[in-house]
PDB file of C-alpha atoms in Angstrom:
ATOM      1  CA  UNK A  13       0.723  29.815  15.205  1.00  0.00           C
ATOM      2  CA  UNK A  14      -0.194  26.280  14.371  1.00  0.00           C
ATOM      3  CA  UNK A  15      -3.004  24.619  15.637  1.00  0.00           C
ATOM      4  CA  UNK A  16      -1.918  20.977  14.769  1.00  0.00           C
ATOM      5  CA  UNK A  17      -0.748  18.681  18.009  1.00  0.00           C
ATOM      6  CA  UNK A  18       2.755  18.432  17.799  1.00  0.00           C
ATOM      7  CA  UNK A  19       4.670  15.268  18.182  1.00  0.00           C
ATOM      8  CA  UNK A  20       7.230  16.663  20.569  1.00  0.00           C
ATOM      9  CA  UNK A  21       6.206  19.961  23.067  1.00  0.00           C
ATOM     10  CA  UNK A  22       8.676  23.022  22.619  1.00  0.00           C
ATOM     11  CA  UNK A  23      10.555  21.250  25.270  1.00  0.00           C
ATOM     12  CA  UNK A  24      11.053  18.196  24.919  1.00  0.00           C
ATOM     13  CA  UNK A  25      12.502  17.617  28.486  1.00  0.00           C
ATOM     14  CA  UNK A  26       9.077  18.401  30.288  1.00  0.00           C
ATOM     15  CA  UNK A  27       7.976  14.861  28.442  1.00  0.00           C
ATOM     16  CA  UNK A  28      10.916  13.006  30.896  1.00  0.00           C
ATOM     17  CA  UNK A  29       9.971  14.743  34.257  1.00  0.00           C
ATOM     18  CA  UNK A  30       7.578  12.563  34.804  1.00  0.00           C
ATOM     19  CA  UNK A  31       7.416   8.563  33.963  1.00  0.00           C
ATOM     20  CA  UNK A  32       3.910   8.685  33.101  1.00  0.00           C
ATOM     21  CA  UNK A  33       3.753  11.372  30.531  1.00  0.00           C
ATOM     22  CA  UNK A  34       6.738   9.825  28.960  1.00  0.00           C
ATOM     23  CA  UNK A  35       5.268   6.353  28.536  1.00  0.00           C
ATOM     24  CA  UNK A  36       2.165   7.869  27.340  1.00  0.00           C
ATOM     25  CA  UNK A  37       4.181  10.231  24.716  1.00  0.00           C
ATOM     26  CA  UNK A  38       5.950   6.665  23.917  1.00  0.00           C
ATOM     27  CA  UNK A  39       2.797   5.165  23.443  1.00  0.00           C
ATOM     28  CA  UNK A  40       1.335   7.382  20.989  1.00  0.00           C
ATOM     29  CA  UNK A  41       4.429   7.112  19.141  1.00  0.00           C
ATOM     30  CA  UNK A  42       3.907   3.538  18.481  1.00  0.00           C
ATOM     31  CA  UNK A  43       0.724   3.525  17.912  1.00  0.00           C
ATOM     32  CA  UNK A  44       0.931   6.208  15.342  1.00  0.00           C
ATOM     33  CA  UNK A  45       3.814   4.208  13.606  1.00  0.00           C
ATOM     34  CA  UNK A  46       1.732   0.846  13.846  1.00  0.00           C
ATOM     35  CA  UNK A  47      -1.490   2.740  12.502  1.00  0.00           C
ATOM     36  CA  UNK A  48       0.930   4.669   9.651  1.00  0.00           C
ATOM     37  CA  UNK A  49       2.931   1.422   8.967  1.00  0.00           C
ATOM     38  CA  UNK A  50       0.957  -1.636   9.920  1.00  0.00           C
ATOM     39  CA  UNK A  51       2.513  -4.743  11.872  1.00  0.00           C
ATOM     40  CA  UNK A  52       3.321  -6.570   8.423  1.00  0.00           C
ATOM     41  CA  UNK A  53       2.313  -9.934   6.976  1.00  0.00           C
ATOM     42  CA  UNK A  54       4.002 -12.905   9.143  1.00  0.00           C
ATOM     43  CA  UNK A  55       3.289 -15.178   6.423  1.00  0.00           C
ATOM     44  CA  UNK A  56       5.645 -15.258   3.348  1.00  0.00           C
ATOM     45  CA  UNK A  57       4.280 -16.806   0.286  1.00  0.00           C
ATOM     46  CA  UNK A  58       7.935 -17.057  -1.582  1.00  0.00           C
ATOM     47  CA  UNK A  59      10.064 -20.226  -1.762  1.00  0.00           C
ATOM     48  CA  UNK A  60      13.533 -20.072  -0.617  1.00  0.00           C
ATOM     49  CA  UNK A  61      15.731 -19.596  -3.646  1.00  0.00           C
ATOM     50  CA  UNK A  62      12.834 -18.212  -5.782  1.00  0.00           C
ATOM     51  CA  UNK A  63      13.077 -15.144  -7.311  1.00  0.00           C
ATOM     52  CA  UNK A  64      10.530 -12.904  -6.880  1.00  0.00           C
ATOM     53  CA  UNK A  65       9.445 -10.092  -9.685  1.00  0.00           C
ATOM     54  CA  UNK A  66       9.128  -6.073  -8.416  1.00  0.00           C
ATOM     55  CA  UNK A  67       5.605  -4.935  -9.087  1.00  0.00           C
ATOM     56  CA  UNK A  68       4.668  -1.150  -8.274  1.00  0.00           C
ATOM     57  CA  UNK A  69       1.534  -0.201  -6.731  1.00  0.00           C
ATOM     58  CA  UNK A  70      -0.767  -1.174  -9.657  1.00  0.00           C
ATOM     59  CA  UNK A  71       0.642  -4.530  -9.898  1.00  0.00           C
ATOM     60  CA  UNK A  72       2.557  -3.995 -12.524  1.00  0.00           C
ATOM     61  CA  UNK A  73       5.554  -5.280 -13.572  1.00  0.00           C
ATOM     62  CA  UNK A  74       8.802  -2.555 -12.719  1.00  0.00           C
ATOM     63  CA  UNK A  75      11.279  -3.190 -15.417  1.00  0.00           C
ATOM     64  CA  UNK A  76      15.182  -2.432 -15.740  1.00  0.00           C
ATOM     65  CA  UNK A  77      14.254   0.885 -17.906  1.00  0.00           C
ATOM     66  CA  UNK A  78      12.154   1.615 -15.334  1.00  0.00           C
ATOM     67  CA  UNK A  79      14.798   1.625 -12.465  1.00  0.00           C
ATOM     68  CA  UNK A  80      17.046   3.285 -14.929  1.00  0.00           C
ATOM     69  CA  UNK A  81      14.728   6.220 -14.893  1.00  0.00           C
ATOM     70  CA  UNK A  82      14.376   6.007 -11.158  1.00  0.00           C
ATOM     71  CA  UNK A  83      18.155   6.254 -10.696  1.00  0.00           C
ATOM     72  CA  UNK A  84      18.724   9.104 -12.479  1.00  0.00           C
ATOM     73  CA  UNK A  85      16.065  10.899 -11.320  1.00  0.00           C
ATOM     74  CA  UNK A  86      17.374  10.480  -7.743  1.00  0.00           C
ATOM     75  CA  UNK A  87      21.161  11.200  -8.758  1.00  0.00           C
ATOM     76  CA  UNK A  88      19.512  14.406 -10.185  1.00  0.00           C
TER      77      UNK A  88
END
């Protein structure tokens, strides 16, 4: 058997029996999702009507060979 805590019990019906376990089970849901995730930056530093360039996680620039690759690896 696994060890790990599961996100949903082998029966997923005893979470809704009772309103509190089901708003805590909904509550760990979000949180893990805002922990995983993050709320998000509300401020946007582009201009309307500027485009912006795609950058990967090293800041560098993702070109159209690049995409190209991408694709095709994905229809693959």
């Amino acid at each position: 058997m696994c060890d790990k805590p599961r996100m949903l019990p082998r029966n997923p019906s005893k979470i809704f029996r009772s309103r509190w376990s089901a708003l805590f089970w909904a509550a760990g849901v979000l949180v893990t999702a805002v922990t995983t995730i993050g709320f998000g930056s509300a401020k946007t530093d582009a201009k309307p009507g500027a485009e912006s360039a795609l950058t990967d996680d090293s800041g560098a620039e993702v070109s159209n060979a690049d995409l190209a690759v991408l694709r095709n690896y994905l229809a693959n």
